[in-house]
C-alpha cells in the first residue's frame, strides 16, 4: 500500500502562489495515476487535478489555467503549483495514488494527512 505525505500548504493572499508536494512510498510510483483533492469545511472532497502515467493531465474547471500538476518519477513526488489563488481555494489538500480509465481518476483508499491552504482576501 502506498503511503503519502503532503507538504507546502500555508497562508497566502489572494493572487498569490503556493506549491504543494506529495511524496509517495511503498509502491511503484511511476505506474500510478496521481491526483490532488481538496476539502473545504462543510463540503465534499473534490478532485482538483490528476496526472496520469503517460503524463496527461486533467483539471477541475475551477482551477484550469491557474493550477498545474506535475510529477517527478525519480523522486516519487507529485506537485501542485497554484497561481492566482482565490479565497475559494481555501481547503485541506490531499494527494492520492489511484487508477484511471478513459481519463477518469479513481482514488484509492489510501490518503495522506493533508496540508492546509488558506487564501486571504
Coordinates of N, CA, C and O in Angstrom, one line a residue:
X1 N 0.8 -1.2 0.0 CA 0.0 0.0 0.0 C 0.9 1.2 0.0 O 1.9 1.3 0.7
X2 N 0.5 2.2 -0.8 CA 1.3 3.4 -0.9 C 1.0 4.4 0.3 O -0.1 4.6 0.7
X3 N 2.1 4.9 0.8 CA 2.0 5.9 1.9 C 2.2 7.3 1.2 O 3.1 7.4 0.4
X4 N 1.5 8.3 1.6 CA 1.6 9.6 1.0 C 1.8 10.7 2.1 O 1.2 10.6 3.2
X5 N 2.6 11.6 1.8 CA 2.9 12.7 2.7 C 2.9 14.0 1.9 O 3.7 14.3 1.1
X6 N 1.9 14.9 2.2 CA 1.7 16.2 1.6 C 2.5 17.3 2.4 O 2.6 17.2 3.6
X7 N 2.9 18.3 1.7 CA 3.5 19.4 2.4 C 3.4 20.7 1.4 O 3.0 20.5 0.3
X8 N 3.7 21.8 2.0 CA 3.7 23.0 1.2 C 2.6 24.0 1.4 O 2.5 25.1 0.8
X9 N 1.6 23.6 2.2 CA 0.5 24.4 2.5 C 0.9 25.7 3.3 O 2.0 25.8 3.8
X10 N -0.1 26.6 3.4 CA 0.2 27.8 4.2 C -0.9 28.8 4.0 O -1.9 28.6 3.4
X11 N -0.5 30.0 4.4 CA -1.4 31.2 4.3 C -0.9 32.1 3.2 O 0.3 32.4 3.2
X12 N -1.7 32.4 2.3 CA -1.3 33.3 1.1 C -2.4 34.3 0.8 O -3.6 34.0 1.1
X13 N -2.0 35.4 0.3 CA -3.0 36.4 0.0 C -3.6 36.1 -1.4 O -3.0 35.4 -2.2
X14 N -4.8 36.6 -1.6 CA -5.4 36.4 -2.9 C -4.5 36.9 -4.0 O -3.9 38.0 -3.9
X15 N -4.4 36.1 -5.1 CA -3.5 36.5 -6.2 C -2.1 35.9 -6.1 O -1.3 35.9 -7.0
X16 N -1.8 35.3 -4.9 CA -0.5 34.7 -4.6 C -0.4 33.3 -5.1 O -1.3 32.8 -5.8
X17 N 0.7 32.7 -4.8 CA 1.0 31.3 -5.3 C 1.6 30.4 -4.2 O 2.1 30.9 -3.2
X18 N 1.3 29.2 -4.3 CA 1.9 28.1 -3.4 C 2.2 26.9 -4.3 O 1.6 26.7 -5.3
X19 N 3.2 26.1 -3.9 CA 3.4 24.9 -4.5 C 3.4 23.8 -3.5 O 4.1 23.8 -2.5
X20 N 2.5 22.8 -3.7 CA 2.3 21.7 -2.8 C 3.1 20.5 -3.4 O 3.3 20.3 -4.6
X21 N 3.6 19.7 -2.4 CA 4.4 18.5 -2.8 C 3.8 17.3 -2.1 O 3.2 17.4 -1.0
X22 N 3.8 16.1 -2.7 CA 3.4 14.9 -2.1 C 4.4 13.8 -2.5 O 4.6 13.5 -3.7
X23 N 5.0 13.3 -1.4 CA 6.0 12.2 -1.6 C 5.3 10.9 -1.3 O 4.6 10.7 -0.3
X24 N 5.5 9.9 -2.2 CA 4.9 8.6 -2.1 C 5.9 7.6 -1.8 O 7.0 7.6 -2.3
X25 N 5.5 6.6 -1.0 CA 6.5 5.5 -0.7 C 5.6 4.2 -0.6 O 4.4 4.2 -0.3
X26 N 6.3 3.1 -0.8 CA 5.7 1.8 -0.6 C 5.0 1.2 -1.8 O 4.2 0.3 -1.7
X27 N 5.2 1.8 -3.0 CA 4.6 1.3 -4.2 C 5.4 1.7 -5.4 O 6.4 2.4 -5.3
X28 N 4.9 1.3 -6.5 CA 5.6 1.6 -7.8 C 5.0 2.9 -8.3 O 3.9 3.0 -8.9
X29 N 5.6 4.1 -7.9 CA 5.0 5.4 -8.2 C 4.8 5.6 -9.6 O 3.8 6.1 -10.0
X30 N 5.7 5.2 -10.5 CA 5.6 5.5 -11.9 C 4.4 4.8 -12.6 O 4.0 5.3 -13.6
X31 N 3.9 3.8 -11.9 CA 2.8 3.1 -12.5 C 1.5 3.6 -12.0 O 0.4 3.0 -12.3
X32 N 1.5 4.6 -11.2 CA 0.2 5.1 -10.6 C -0.2 6.4 -11.2 O 0.6 7.3 -11.5
X33 N -1.5 6.6 -11.3 CA -2.0 7.9 -11.6 C -2.1 8.6 -10.3 O -2.3 8.0 -9.2
X34 N -1.8 9.9 -10.3 CA -1.8 10.7 -9.1 C -2.8 11.8 -9.1 O -2.9 12.5 -10.2
X35 N -3.4 12.1 -8.0 CA -4.4 13.1 -8.0 C -4.3 14.0 -6.8 O -3.8 13.6 -5.7
X36 N -4.7 15.3 -7.0 CA -4.8 16.2 -5.8 C -6.3 16.5 -5.6 O -7.0 16.8 -6.5
X37 N -6.7 16.3 -4.4 CA -8.0 16.6 -4.0 C -8.0 17.8 -2.9 O -7.0 18.0 -2.3
X38 N -9.2 18.4 -2.7 CA -9.3 19.3 -1.6 C -10.6 19.2 -1.0 O -11.6 18.8 -1.6
X39 N -10.7 19.6 0.3 CA -11.9 19.5 1.0 C -12.0 20.8 1.9 O -11.2 21.0 2.8
X40 N -13.0 21.6 1.6 CA -13.3 22.8 2.4 C -14.3 22.4 3.5 O -15.0 21.5 3.3
X41 N -14.3 23.2 4.5 CA -15.2 22.9 5.6 C -16.7 22.8 5.1 O -17.2 23.7 4.4
X42 N -17.3 21.8 5.5 CA -18.7 21.6 5.2 C -19.0 21.1 3.7 O -20.1 21.1 3.3
X43 N -17.9 20.8 3.0 CA -18.1 20.4 1.6 C -17.4 19.1 1.4 O -16.6 18.6 2.2
X44 N -17.9 18.4 0.3 CA -17.3 17.1 0.0 C -15.9 17.3 -0.6 O -15.5 18.4 -1.2
X45 N -15.1 16.3 -0.5 CA -13.8 16.3 -1.1 C -13.9 16.2 -2.6 O -14.8 15.5 -3.1
X46 N -13.2 17.1 -3.3 CA -13.3 17.2 -4.7 C -11.9 17.0 -5.4 O -10.9 17.4 -4.8
X47 N -12.0 16.4 -6.6 CA -10.7 16.3 -7.4 C -10.4 17.6 -8.0 O -11.2 18.2 -8.7
X48 N -9.1 18.0 -7.7 CA -8.7 19.3 -8.3 C -7.9 19.1 -9.6 O -8.1 19.8 -10.6
X49 N -7.0 18.1 -9.6 CA -6.2 17.8 -10.7 C -5.6 16.4 -10.6 O -5.5 15.8 -9.5
X50 N -5.4 15.8 -11.8 CA -4.8 14.5 -11.9 C -3.7 14.4 -13.0 O -3.9 15.1 -14.0
X51 N -2.7 13.6 -12.7 CA -1.7 13.3 -13.8 C -1.6 11.8 -13.9 O -1.5 11.1 -13.0
X52 N -1.7 11.4 -15.2 CA -1.7 10.0 -15.5 C -0.4 9.5 -15.8 O 0.6 10.2 -15.9
X53 N -0.3 8.2 -16.0 CA 1.0 7.5 -16.2 C 1.8 8.1 -17.3 O 3.0 8.3 -17.2
X54 N 1.1 8.4 -18.4 CA 1.8 8.9 -19.6 C 2.1 10.4 -19.5 O 2.7 11.0 -20.4
X55 N 1.7 11.1 -18.5 CA 1.9 12.5 -18.3 C 0.7 13.4 -18.6 O 0.8 14.6 -18.4
X56 N -0.3 12.8 -19.2 CA -1.5 13.6 -19.4 C -2.1 14.1 -18.1 O -2.0 13.5 -17.1
X57 N -2.8 15.2 -18.2 CA -3.3 15.9 -17.0 C -4.8 16.2 -17.2 O -5.3 16.3 -18.3
X58 N -5.5 16.4 -16.1 CA -6.9 16.7 -16.1 C -7.1 17.7 -14.9 O -6.5 17.5 -13.8
X59 N -7.9 18.7 -15.1 CA -8.2 19.7 -14.1 C -9.7 19.9 -13.9 O -10.5 19.9 -14.8
X60 N -10.0 20.3 -12.7 CA -11.3 20.8 -12.4 C -11.5 22.2 -13.1 O -10.5 22.9 -13.2
X61 N -12.7 22.4 -13.5 CA -12.9 23.7 -14.2 C -12.5 24.9 -13.4 O -12.1 25.9 -13.9
X62 N -12.7 24.8 -12.1 CA -12.5 25.9 -11.2 C -11.0 26.3 -11.1 O -10.7 27.4 -10.6
X63 N -10.1 25.4 -11.5 CA -8.7 25.7 -11.4 C -7.9 25.7 -12.7 O -6.7 26.0 -12.7
X64 N -8.6 25.5 -13.8 CA -8.0 25.5 -15.1 C -7.3 26.8 -15.4 O -7.9 27.9 -15.2
X65 N -6.1 26.8 -15.9 CA -5.4 28.0 -16.2 C -4.7 28.6 -15.0 O -3.9 29.5 -15.2
X66 N -5.0 28.1 -13.8 CA -4.3 28.6 -12.6 C -3.4 27.6 -11.9 O -2.4 28.0 -11.3
X67 N -3.8 26.4 -11.9 CA -3.1 25.3 -11.2 C -2.4 24.4 -12.3 O -3.0 24.2 -13.4
X68 N -1.3 23.9 -11.9 CA -0.5 22.9 -12.7 C -0.1 21.8 -11.9 O 0.6 21.9 -10.9
X69 N -0.4 20.6 -12.3 CA 0.0 19.3 -11.7 C 1.2 18.8 -12.5 O 1.2 18.8 -13.7
X70 N 2.2 18.2 -11.8 CA 3.3 17.6 -12.4 C 3.8 16.5 -11.5 O 3.5 16.4 -10.3
X71 N 4.6 15.6 -12.1 CA 5.2 14.5 -11.3 C 6.7 14.4 -11.7 O 7.1 14.6 -12.8
X72 N 7.4 13.9 -10.7 CA 8.8 13.5 -10.9 C 9.0 12.1 -10.4 O 9.0 11.8 -9.2
X73 N 9.0 11.2 -11.4 CA 9.0 9.8 -11.0 C 10.3 9.4 -10.3 O 10.3 8.5 -9.5
X74 N 11.4 10.1 -10.6 CA 12.7 9.8 -10.0 C 12.6 10.1 -8.5 O 13.4 9.5 -7.7
X75 N 11.8 11.1 -8.1 CA 11.7 11.5 -6.7 C 10.4 11.0 -6.0 O 10.1 11.3 -4.9
X76 N 9.6 10.2 -6.8 CA 8.3 9.7 -6.2 C 7.5 10.8 -5.7 O 6.8 10.7 -4.6
X77 N 7.4 11.9 -6.4 CA 6.8 13.1 -5.9 C 5.8 13.7 -7.0 O 6.2 13.7 -8.2
X78 N 4.7 14.1 -6.5 CA 3.8 14.9 -7.4 C 3.6 16.3 -6.8 O 3.6 16.4 -5.6
X79 N 3.5 17.2 -7.7 CA 3.4 18.6 -7.3 C 2.1 19.3 -7.7 O 1.5 18.8 -8.7
X80 N 1.7 20.3 -7.0 CA 0.6 21.1 -7.5 C 1.0 22.6 -7.3 O 1.1 23.1 -6.2
X81 N 1.3 23.2 -8.5 CA 1.6 24.6 -8.5 C 0.3 25.4 -8.6 O -0.5 25.2 -9.5
X82 N 0.1 26.3 -7.6 CA -1.2 27.0 -7.6 C -0.8 28.5 -7.7 O -0.1 29.1 -6.9
X83 N -1.3 29.1 -8.8 CA -1.1 30.5 -9.0 C -2.5 31.3 -9.0 O -3.5 30.6 -9.1
X84 N -2.4 32.6 -9.0 CA -3.6 33.4 -9.0 C -4.7 32.9 -8.0 O -5.8 32.7 -8.4
X85 N -4.3 32.6 -6.8 CA -5.1 31.9 -5.9 C -6.3 32.8 -5.4 O -6.1 34.1 -5.4
X86 N -7.4 32.2 -5.1 CA -8.6 32.9 -4.7 C -9.0 32.4 -3.3 O -8.7 31.2 -2.9
X87 N -9.8 33.2 -2.6 CA -10.2 32.7 -1.3 C -11.0 31.4 -1.3 O -10.9 30.6 -0.4
X88 N -11.7 31.1 -2.4 CA -12.4 29.9 -2.5 C -11.5 28.7 -2.8 O -12.0 27.5 -2.8
X89 N -10.2 28.9 -2.9 CA -9.2 27.8 -2.9 C -8.9 27.3 -1.5 O -8.2 26.3 -1.4
X90 N -9.4 28.0 -0.5 CA -9.1 27.6 0.9 C -9.7 26.2 1.2 O -10.9 26.0 1.0
X91 N -8.8 25.3 1.6 CA -9.2 23.9 1.9 C -8.0 23.1 2.4 O -6.9 23.6 2.4
X92 N -8.3 21.9 2.9 CA -7.2 21.0 3.1 C -7.0 20.2 1.8 O -8.0 19.7 1.2
X93 N -5.8 20.1 1.4 CA -5.4 19.5 0.1 C -4.8 18.1 0.4 O -3.9 18.0 1.3
X94 N -5.2 17.1 -0.3 CA -4.8 15.8 -0.2 C -4.3 15.2 -1.5 O -4.9 15.6 -2.6
X95 N -3.3 14.4 -1.5 CA -3.0 13.7 -2.7 C -3.4 12.2 -2.6 O -3.7 11.7 -1.5
X96 N -3.5 11.6 -3.7 CA -3.9 10.2 -3.8 C -3.3 9.5 -4.9 O -3.1 10.0 -6.0
X97 N -2.9 8.2 -4.7 CA -2.3 7.4 -5.8 C -3.4 6.4 -6.2 O -3.8 5.5 -5.4
X98 N -4.0 6.6 -7.4 CA -5.1 5.8 -7.8 C -4.9 5.2 -9.1 O -3.8 4.9 -9.6
X99 N -6.0 4.9 -9.7 CA -6.1 4.2 -11.1 C -6.9 5.1 -12.0 O -7.5 6.1 -11.6
X100 N -6.9 4.8 -13.2 CA -7.7 5.6 -14.2 C -8.1 4.8 -15.3 O -7.6 3.7 -15.7
X101 N -9.2 5.2 -16.0 CA -9.7 4.6 -17.2 C -10.4 5.7 -18.0 O -11.2 6.4 -17.4
X102 N -10.0 5.8 -19.2 CA -10.6 6.8 -20.1 C -10.5 8.2 -19.5 O -11.5 9.0 -19.5
X103 N -9.4 8.5 -18.9 CA -9.1 9.8 -18.3 C -10.0 10.1 -17.1 O -10.1 11.3 -16.7
X104 N -10.5 9.1 -16.5 CA -11.3 9.3 -15.3 C -10.4 8.7 -14.1 O -10.0 7.6 -14.2
X105 N -10.2 9.6 -13.1 CA -9.3 9.2 -12.0 C -10.2 8.5 -10.9 O -11.2 9.0 -10.5
X106 N -9.7 7.3 -10.5 CA -10.4 6.6 -9.4 C -9.4 6.5 -8.2 O -8.4 5.8 -8.3
X107 N -9.8 7.2 -7.1 CA -8.9 7.2 -6.0 C -8.8 5.9 -5.2 O -9.8 5.1 -5.2
X108 N -7.7 5.6 -4.6 CA -7.6 4.5 -3.7 C -8.1 4.9 -2.3 O -8.5 6.1 -2.1
X109 N -8.0 4.0 -1.4 CA -8.5 4.3 0.0 C -7.3 4.9 0.8 O -7.5 5.1 2.0
X110 N -6.2 5.0 0.2 CA -5.0 5.5 1.0 C -4.8 7.0 0.8 O -4.6 7.5 -0.3
X111 N -4.9 7.7 1.9 CA -4.8 9.2 1.9 C -3.7 9.6 2.9 O -3.5 9.0 3.9
X112 N -3.1 10.7 2.5 CA -2.2 11.3 3.5 C -2.9 12.1 4.5 O -4.1 12.1 4.6
X113 N -2.2 12.9 5.3 CA -2.8 13.7 6.4 C -3.3 15.0 5.8 O -4.1 15.7 6.5
X114 N -2.9 15.4 4.6 CA -3.4 16.6 4.0 C -2.5 17.8 4.5 O -1.8 17.7 5.4
X115 N -2.7 18.9 3.7 CA -2.0 20.1 4.1 C -3.0 21.3 3.9 O -3.7 21.4 2.9
X116 N -3.0 22.1 4.9 CA -4.0 23.2 4.9 C -3.5 24.4 4.0 O -2.3 24.8 4.1
X117 N -4.4 24.8 3.2 CA -4.1 26.0 2.3 C -5.2 27.0 2.7 O -6.4 26.7 2.6
X118 N -4.8 28.2 3.0 CA -5.7 29.3 3.4 C -5.4 30.5 2.5 O -4.2 31.0 2.5
X119 N -6.4 31.0 1.8 CA -6.2 32.2 0.9 C -7.0 33.3 1.5 O -8.2 33.3 1.6
X120 N -6.3 34.4 1.9 CA -7.0 35.6 2.5 C -7.3 36.6 1.4 O -6.6 36.7 0.4
X121 N -8.4 37.3 1.6 CA -8.9 38.2 0.6 C -8.3 39.6 0.9 O -7.7 39.9 1.9

